[in-house]
PDB file of C-alpha atoms in Angstrom:
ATOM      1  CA  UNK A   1       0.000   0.000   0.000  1.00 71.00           C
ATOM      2  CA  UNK A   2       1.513   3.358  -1.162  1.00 80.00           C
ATOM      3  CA  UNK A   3      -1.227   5.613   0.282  1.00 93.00           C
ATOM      4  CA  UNK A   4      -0.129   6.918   4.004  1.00 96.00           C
ATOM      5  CA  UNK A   5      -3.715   8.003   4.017  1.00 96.00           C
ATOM      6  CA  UNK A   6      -5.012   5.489   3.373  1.00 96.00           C
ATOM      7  CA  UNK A   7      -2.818   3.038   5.580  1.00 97.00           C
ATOM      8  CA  UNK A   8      -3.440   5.640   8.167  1.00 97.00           C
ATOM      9  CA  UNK A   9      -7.417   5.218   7.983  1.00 97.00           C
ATOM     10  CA  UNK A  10      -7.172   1.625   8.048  1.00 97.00           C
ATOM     11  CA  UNK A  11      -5.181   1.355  10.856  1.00 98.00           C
ATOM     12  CA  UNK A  12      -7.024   3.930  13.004  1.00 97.00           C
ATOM     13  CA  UNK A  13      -9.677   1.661  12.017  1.00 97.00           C
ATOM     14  CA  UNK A  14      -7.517  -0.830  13.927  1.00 98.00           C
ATOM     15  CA  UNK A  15      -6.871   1.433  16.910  1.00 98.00           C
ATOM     16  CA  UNK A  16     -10.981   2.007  17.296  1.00 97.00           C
ATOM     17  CA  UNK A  17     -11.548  -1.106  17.246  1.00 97.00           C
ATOM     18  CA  UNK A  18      -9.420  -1.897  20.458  1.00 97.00           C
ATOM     19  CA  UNK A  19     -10.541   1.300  22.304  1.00 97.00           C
ATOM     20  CA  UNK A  20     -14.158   0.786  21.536  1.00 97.00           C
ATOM     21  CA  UNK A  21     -14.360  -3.238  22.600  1.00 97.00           C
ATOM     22  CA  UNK A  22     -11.849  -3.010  25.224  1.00 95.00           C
ATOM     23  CA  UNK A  23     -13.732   0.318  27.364  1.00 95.00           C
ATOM     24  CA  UNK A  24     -17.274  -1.289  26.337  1.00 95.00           C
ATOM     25  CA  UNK A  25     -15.557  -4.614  28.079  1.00 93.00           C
ATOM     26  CA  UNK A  26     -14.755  -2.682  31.319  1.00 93.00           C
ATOM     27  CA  UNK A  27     -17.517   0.291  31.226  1.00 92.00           C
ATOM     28  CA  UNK A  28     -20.080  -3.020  31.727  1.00 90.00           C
ATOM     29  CA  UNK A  29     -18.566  -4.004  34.536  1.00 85.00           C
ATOM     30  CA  UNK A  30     -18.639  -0.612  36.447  1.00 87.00           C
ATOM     31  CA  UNK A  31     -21.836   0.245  35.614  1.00 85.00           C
ATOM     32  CA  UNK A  32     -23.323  -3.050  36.440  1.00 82.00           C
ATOM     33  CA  UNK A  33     -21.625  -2.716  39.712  1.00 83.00           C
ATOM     34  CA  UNK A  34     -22.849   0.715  40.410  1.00 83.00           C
ATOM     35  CA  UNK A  35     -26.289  -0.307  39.071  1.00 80.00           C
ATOM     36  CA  UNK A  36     -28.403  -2.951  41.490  1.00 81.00           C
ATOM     37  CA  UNK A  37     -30.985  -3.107  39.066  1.00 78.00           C
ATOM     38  CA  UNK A  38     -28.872  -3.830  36.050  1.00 80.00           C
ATOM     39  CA  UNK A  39     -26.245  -6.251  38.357  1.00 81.00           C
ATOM     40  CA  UNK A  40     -29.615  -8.089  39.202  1.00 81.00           C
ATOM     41  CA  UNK A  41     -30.787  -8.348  35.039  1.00 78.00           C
ATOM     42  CA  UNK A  42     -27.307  -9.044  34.346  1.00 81.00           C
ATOM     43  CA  UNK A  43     -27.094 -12.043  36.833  1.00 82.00           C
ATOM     44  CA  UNK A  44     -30.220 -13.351  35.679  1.00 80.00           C
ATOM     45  CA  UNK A  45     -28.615 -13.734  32.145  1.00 79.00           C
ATOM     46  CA  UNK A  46     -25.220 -14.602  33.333  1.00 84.00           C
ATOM     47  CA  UNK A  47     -24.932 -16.956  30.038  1.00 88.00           C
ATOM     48  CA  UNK A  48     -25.426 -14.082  27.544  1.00 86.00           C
ATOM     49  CA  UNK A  49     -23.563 -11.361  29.452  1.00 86.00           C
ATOM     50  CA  UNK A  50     -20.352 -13.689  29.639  1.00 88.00           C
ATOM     51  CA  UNK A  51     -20.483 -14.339  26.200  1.00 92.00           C
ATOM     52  CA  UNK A  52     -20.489 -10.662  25.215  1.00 91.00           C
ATOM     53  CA  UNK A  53     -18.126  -9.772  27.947  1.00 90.00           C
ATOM     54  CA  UNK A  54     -16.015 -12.252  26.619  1.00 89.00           C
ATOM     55  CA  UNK A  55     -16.155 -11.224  23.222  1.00 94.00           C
ATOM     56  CA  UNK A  56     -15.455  -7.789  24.069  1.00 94.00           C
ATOM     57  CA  UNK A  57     -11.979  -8.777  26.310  1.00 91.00           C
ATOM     58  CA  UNK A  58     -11.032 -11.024  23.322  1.00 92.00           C
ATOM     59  CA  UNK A  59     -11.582  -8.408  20.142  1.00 95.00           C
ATOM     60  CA  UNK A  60      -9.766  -6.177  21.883  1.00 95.00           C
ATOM     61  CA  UNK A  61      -6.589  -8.047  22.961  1.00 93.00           C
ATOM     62  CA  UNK A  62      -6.690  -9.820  19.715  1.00 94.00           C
ATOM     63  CA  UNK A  63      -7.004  -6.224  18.051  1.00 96.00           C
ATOM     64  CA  UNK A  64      -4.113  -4.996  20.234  1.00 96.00           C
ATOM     65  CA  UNK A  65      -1.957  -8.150  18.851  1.00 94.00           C
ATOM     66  CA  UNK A  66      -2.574  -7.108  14.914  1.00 95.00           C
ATOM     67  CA  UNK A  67      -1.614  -3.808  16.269  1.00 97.00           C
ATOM     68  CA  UNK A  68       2.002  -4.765  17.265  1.00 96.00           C
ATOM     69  CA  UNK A  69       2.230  -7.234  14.536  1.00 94.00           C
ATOM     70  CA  UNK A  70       6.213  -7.543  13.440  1.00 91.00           C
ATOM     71  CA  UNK A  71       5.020  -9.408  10.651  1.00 91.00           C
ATOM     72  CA  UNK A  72       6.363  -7.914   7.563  1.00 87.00           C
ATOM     73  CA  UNK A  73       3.559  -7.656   5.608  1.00 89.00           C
ATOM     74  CA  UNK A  74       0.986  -6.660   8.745  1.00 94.00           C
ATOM     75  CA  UNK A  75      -1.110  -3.605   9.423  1.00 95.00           C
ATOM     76  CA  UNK A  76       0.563  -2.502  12.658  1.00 97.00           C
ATOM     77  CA  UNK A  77       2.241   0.593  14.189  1.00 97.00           C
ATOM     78  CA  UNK A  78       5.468  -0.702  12.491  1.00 96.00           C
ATOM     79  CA  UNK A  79       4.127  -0.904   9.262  1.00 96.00           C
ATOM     80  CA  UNK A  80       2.222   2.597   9.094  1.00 97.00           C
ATOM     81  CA  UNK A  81       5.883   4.101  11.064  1.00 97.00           C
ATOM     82  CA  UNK A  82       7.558   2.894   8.697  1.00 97.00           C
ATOM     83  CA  UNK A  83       5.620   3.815   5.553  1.00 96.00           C
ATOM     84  CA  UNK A  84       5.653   7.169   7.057  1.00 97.00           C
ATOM     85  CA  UNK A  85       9.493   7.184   6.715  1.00 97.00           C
ATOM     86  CA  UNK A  86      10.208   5.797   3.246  1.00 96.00           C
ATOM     87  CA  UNK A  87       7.508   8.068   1.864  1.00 96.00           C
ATOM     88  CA  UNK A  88       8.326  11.172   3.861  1.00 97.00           C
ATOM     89  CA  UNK A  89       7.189  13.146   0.621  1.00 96.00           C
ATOM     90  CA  UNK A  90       3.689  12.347   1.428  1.00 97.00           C
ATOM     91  CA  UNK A  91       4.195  14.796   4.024  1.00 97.00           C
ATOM     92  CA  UNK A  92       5.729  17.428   1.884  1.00 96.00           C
ATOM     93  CA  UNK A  93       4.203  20.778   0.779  1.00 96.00           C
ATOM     94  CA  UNK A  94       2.995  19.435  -2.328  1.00 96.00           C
ATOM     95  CA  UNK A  95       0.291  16.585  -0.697  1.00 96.00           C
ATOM     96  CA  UNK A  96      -0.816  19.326   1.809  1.00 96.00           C
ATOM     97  CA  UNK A  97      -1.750  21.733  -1.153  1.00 95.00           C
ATOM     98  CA  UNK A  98      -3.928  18.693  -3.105  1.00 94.00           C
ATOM     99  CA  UNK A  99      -4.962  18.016   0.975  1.00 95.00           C
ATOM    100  CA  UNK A 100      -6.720  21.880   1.263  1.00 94.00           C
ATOM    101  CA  UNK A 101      -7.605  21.679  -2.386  1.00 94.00           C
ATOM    102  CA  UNK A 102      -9.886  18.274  -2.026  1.00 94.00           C
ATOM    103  CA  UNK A 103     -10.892  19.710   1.174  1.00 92.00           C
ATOM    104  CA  UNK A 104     -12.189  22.895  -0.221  1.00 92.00           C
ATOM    105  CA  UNK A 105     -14.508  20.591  -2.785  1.00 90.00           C
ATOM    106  CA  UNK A 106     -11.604  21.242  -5.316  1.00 89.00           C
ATOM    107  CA  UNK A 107     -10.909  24.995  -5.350  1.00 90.00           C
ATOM    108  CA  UNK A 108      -7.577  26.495  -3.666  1.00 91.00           C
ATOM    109  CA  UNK A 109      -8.713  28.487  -0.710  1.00 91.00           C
ATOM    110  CA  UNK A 110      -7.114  31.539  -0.675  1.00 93.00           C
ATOM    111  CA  UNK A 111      -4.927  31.114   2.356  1.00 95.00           C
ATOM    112  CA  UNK A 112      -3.615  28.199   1.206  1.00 93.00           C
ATOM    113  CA  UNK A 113      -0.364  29.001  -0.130  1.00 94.00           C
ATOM    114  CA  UNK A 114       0.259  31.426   3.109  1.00 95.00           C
ATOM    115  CA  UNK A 115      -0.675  27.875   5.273  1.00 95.00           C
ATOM    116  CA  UNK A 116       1.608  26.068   3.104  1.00 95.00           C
ATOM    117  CA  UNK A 117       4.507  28.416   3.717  1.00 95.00           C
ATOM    118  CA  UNK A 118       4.166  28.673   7.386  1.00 96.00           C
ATOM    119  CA  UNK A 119       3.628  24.740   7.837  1.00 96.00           C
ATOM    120  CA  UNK A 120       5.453  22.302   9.935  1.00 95.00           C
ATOM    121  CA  UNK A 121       6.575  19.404   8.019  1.00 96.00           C
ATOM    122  CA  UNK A 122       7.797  16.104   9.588  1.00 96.00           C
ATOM    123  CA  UNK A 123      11.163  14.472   9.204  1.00 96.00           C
ATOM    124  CA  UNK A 124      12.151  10.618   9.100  1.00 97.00           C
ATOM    125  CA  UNK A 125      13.839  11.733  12.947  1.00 97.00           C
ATOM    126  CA  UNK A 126      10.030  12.527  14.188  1.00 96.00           C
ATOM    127  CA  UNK A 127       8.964   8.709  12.993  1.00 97.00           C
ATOM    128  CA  UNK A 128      11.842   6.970  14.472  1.00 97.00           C
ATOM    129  CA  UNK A 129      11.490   8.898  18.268  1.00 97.00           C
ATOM    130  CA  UNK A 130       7.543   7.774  17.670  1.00 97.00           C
ATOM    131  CA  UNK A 131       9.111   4.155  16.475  1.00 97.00           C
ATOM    132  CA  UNK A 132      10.912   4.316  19.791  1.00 96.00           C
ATOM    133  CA  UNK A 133       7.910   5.056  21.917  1.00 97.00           C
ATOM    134  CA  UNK A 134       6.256   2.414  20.365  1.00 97.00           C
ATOM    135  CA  UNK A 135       9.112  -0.210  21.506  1.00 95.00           C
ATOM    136  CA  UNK A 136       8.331   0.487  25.052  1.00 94.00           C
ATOM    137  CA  UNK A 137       4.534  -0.521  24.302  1.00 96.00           C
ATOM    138  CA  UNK A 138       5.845  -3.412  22.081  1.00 95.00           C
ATOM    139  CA  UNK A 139       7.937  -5.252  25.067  1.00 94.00           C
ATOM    140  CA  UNK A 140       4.796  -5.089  27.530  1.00 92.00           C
ATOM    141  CA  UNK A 141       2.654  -6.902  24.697  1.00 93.00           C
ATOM    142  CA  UNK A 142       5.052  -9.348  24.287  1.00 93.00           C
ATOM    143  CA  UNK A 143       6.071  -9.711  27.421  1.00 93.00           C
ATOM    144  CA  UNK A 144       2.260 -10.071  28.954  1.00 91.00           C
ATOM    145  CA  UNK A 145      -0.233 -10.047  26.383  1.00 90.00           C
ATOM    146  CA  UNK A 146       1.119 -12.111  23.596  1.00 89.00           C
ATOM    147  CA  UNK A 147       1.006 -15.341  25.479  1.00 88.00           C
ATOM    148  CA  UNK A 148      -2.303 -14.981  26.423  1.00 85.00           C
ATOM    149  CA  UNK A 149      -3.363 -14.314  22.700  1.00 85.00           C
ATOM    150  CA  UNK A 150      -1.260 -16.954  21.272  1.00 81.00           C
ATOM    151  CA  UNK A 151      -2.415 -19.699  23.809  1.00 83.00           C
ATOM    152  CA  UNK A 152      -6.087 -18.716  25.542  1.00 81.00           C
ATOM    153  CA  UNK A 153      -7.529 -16.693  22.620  1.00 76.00           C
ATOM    154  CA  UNK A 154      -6.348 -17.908  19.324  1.00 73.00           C
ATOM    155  CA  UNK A 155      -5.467 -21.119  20.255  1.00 69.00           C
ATOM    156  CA  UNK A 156      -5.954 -23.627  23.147  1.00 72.00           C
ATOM    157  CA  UNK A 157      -2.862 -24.586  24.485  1.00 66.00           C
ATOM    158  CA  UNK A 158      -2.880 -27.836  26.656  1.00 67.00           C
ATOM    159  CA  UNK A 159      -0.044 -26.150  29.379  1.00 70.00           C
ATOM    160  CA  UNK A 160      -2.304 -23.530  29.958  1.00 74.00           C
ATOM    161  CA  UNK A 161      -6.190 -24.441  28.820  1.00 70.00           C
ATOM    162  CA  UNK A 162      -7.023 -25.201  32.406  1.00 69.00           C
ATOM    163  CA  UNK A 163      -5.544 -22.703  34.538  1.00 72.00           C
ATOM    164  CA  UNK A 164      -5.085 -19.123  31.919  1.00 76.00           C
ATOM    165  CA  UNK A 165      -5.225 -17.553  35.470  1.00 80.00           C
ATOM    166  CA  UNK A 166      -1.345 -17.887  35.735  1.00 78.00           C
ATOM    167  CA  UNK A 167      -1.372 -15.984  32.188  1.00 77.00           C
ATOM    168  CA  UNK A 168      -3.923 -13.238  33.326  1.00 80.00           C
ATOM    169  CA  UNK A 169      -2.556 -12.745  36.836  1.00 83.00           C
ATOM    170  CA  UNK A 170       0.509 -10.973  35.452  1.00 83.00           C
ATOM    171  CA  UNK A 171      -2.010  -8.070  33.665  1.00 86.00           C
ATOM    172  CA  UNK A 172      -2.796  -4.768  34.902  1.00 90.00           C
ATOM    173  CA  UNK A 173      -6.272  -2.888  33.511  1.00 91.00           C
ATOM    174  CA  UNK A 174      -3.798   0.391  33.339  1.00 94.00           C
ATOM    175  CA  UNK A 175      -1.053  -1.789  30.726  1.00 94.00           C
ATOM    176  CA  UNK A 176      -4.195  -1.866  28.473  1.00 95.00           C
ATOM    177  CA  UNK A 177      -5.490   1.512  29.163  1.00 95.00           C
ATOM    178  CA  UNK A 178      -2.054   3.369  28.862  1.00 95.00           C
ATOM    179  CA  UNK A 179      -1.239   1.455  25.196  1.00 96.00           C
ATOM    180  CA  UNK A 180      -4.854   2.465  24.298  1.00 97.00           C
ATOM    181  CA  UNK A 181      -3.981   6.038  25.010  1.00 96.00           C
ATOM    182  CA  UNK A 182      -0.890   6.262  23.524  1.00 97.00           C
ATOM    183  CA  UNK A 183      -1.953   4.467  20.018  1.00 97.00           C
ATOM    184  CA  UNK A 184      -4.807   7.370  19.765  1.00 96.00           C
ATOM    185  CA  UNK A 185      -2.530   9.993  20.289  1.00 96.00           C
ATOM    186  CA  UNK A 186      -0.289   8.510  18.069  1.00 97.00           C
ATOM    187  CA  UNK A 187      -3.200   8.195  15.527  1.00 97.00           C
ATOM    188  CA  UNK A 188      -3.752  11.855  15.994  1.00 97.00           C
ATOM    189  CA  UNK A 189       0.436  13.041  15.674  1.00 97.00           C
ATOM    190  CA  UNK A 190       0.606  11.662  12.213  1.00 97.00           C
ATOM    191  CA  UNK A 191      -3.154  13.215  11.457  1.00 97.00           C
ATOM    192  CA  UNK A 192      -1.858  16.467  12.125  1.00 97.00           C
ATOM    193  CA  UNK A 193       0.906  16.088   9.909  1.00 97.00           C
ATOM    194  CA  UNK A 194      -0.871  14.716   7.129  1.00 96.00           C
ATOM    195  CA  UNK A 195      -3.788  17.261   6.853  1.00 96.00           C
ATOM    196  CA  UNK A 196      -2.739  20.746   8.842  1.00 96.00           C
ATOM    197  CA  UNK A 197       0.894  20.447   8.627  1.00 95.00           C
ATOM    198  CA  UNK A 198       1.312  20.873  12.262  1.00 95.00           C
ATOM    199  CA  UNK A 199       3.820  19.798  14.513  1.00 92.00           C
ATOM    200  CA  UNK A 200       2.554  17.983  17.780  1.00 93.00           C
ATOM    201  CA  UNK A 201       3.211  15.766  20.643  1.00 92.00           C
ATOM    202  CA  UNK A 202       1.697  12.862  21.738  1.00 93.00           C
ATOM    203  CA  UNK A 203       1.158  14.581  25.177  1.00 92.00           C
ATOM    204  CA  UNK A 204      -1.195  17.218  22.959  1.00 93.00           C
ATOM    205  CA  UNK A 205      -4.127  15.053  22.650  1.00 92.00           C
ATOM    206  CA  UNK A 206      -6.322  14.554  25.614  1.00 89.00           C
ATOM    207  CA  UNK A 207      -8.241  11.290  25.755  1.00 90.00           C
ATOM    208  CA  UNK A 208     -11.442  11.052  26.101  1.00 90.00           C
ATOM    209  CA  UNK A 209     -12.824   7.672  24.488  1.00 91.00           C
ATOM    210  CA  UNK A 210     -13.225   6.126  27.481  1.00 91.00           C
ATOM    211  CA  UNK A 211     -15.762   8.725  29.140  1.00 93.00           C
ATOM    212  CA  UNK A 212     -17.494   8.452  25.239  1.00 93.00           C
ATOM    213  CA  UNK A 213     -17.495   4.871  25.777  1.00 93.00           C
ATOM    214  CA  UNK A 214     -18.841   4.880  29.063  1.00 91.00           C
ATOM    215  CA  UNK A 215     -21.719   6.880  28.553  1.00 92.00           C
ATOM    216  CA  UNK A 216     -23.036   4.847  25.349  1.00 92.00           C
ATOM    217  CA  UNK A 217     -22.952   1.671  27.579  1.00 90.00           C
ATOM    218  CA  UNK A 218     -24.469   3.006  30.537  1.00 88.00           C
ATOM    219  CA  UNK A 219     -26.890   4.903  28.014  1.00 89.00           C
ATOM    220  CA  UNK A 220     -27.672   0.965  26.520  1.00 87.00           C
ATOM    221  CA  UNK A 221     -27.839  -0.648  29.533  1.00 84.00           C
ATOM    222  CA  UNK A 222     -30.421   1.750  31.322  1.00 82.00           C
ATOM    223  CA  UNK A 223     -32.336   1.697  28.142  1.00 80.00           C
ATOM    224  CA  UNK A 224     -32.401  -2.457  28.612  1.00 73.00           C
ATOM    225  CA  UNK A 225     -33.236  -2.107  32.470  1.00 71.00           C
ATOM    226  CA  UNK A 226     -36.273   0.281  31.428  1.00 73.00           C
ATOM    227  CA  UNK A 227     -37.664  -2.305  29.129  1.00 65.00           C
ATOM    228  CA  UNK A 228     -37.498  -5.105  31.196  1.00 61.00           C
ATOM    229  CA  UNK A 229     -39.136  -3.640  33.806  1.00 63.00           C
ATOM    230  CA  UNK A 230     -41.875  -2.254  32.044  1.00 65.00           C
ATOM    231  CA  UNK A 231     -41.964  -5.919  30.229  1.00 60.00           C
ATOM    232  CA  UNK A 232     -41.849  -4.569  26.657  1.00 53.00           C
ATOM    233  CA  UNK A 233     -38.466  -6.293  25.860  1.00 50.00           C
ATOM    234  CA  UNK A 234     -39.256  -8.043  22.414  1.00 53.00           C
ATOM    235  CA  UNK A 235     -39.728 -11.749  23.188  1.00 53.00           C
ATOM    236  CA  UNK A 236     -37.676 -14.152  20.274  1.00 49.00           C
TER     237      UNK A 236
END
C-alpha cells in the first residue's frame, strides 16, 4: 500500500476497534456494579452477558496483537511508522496543497499558499522517536499479552487451557489503558501532519474515548433495564 492516508485510515480503524471493545468490556462491569438493578438483570442472564463480555476482552486483545504485529507484511504501528518514513514526501508541501484543495470541494482556498509556507513538516527523525515510543509498548505486549493471545484466545494450548489464570494474573487494567492512550494519540500526531501540517506531541491530545465509551454503555444498559421492567423487551 503506497497511500499513508489510506494506511493511516485503516489502521485507526484498527486502533478504534481496540478502544471501543476493550472500554465497552470494562464500562459493563462498572456500571453493572454501580447499578443494582442492572447487576440483578445481568445475573439473571449470566450466560449471555459472559459471552459478550467475553467477546469484548477477546476483540480487543486480539485487536491490540494485529496492532504490534512484526510481521512484515501486517497492518501494525510498524508498518504505518515505517511507511511514514520511506515516503516522507507524502508529508511534503505538495500533498498538503492537493490536501486543502480536495478539502475545499476542489478549489484552492485563498490562504492556502500562506498555510503552506508557514507549515510544519515532519522528518524521518520525528517517525523513528515515535518508532521508539512504540518499543516500550511493544515489550509489555510481548512480554504479557502475547502469550495470552497466542495460547487462551487464538489457540488452546494444553499447558495452559485449564488454569489461563497464571497468564492473566501478570495483567494490569492500566497496561491496556495506557497502550490504548498512547496508540490514539499517536493516531492523531501523524493526522496532524498529514492534513494541517502541524507539529505535535503525543502529550497534545487529551483522551477522552473512554468517558465516550462509558456513557453509550451506561446509556444501553439503562435503556435495557427500562424495558425489562416495564416488560416490553421483544420476546424471540
Amino acid at each position: 500500500m503506497n497511500d499513508i492516508e489510506e494506511l493511516h485510515r485503516l489502521f485507526e480503524r484498527e486502533v478504534t476497534t481496540a478502544t471501543v471493545t476493550f472500554f465497552a468490556w470494562k464500562s459493563i462491569n462498572a456500571v453493572a456494579s454501580n447499578d443494582p438493578a442492572i447487576h440483578a438483570a445481568m445475573n439473571d442472564q449470566a450466560r449471555s452477558w459472559n459471552a459478550i463480555t467475553h467477546s469484548l476482552q477477546t476483540t480487543a486483545l486480539v485487536t491490540i496483537g494485529r496492532i504490534f504485529d512484526t510481521d512484515h507484511g501486517a497492518l501494525s504501528v510498524h508498518s504505518l511508522l515505517n511507511k511514514c518514513m520511506t515516503s516522507i514526501e507524502q508529508f511534503g508541501p505538495d500533498y498538503l496543497r492537493r490536501r486543502k484543495v480536495r478539502a475545499s470541494n476542489g478549489s484552492p482556498p485563498p490562504w492556502m499558499e500562506e498555510y503552506v509556507v508557514a507549515a510544519q513538516f515532519p522528518t524521518k527523525e520525528d517517525f523513528r522517536a515515535l518508532k521508539r515510543d512504540a518499543k516500550n509498548f511493544q515489550r509489555k505486549y510481548e512480554d504479557i499479552y502475547k502469550p495470552i493471545r497466542n495460547q487462551v484466545l487464538a489457540h488452546s494450548d494444553l499447558g495452559v487451557v485449564g488454569n489461563p489464570q497464571v497468564l492473566f494474573a501478570k495483567t494490569r487494567v492500566s497496561d491496556i489503558e495506557n497502550t490504548l492512550k498512547f496508540l490514539q494519540q499517536l493516531c492523531q500526531v501523524v493526522f496532524e501532519y498529514l492534513y494541517n501540517g502541524r507539529r505535535t506531541k503525543l502529550t497534545d491530545f487529551t483522551f477522552t474515548e473512554e468517558e465516550k465509551v462509558r456513557a453509550d454503555v451506561q446509556s444501553l444498559l439503562n435503556r435495557l433495564s427500562l424495558l425489562v421492567r416495564r416488560k416490553e423487551f421483544p420476546q424471540c
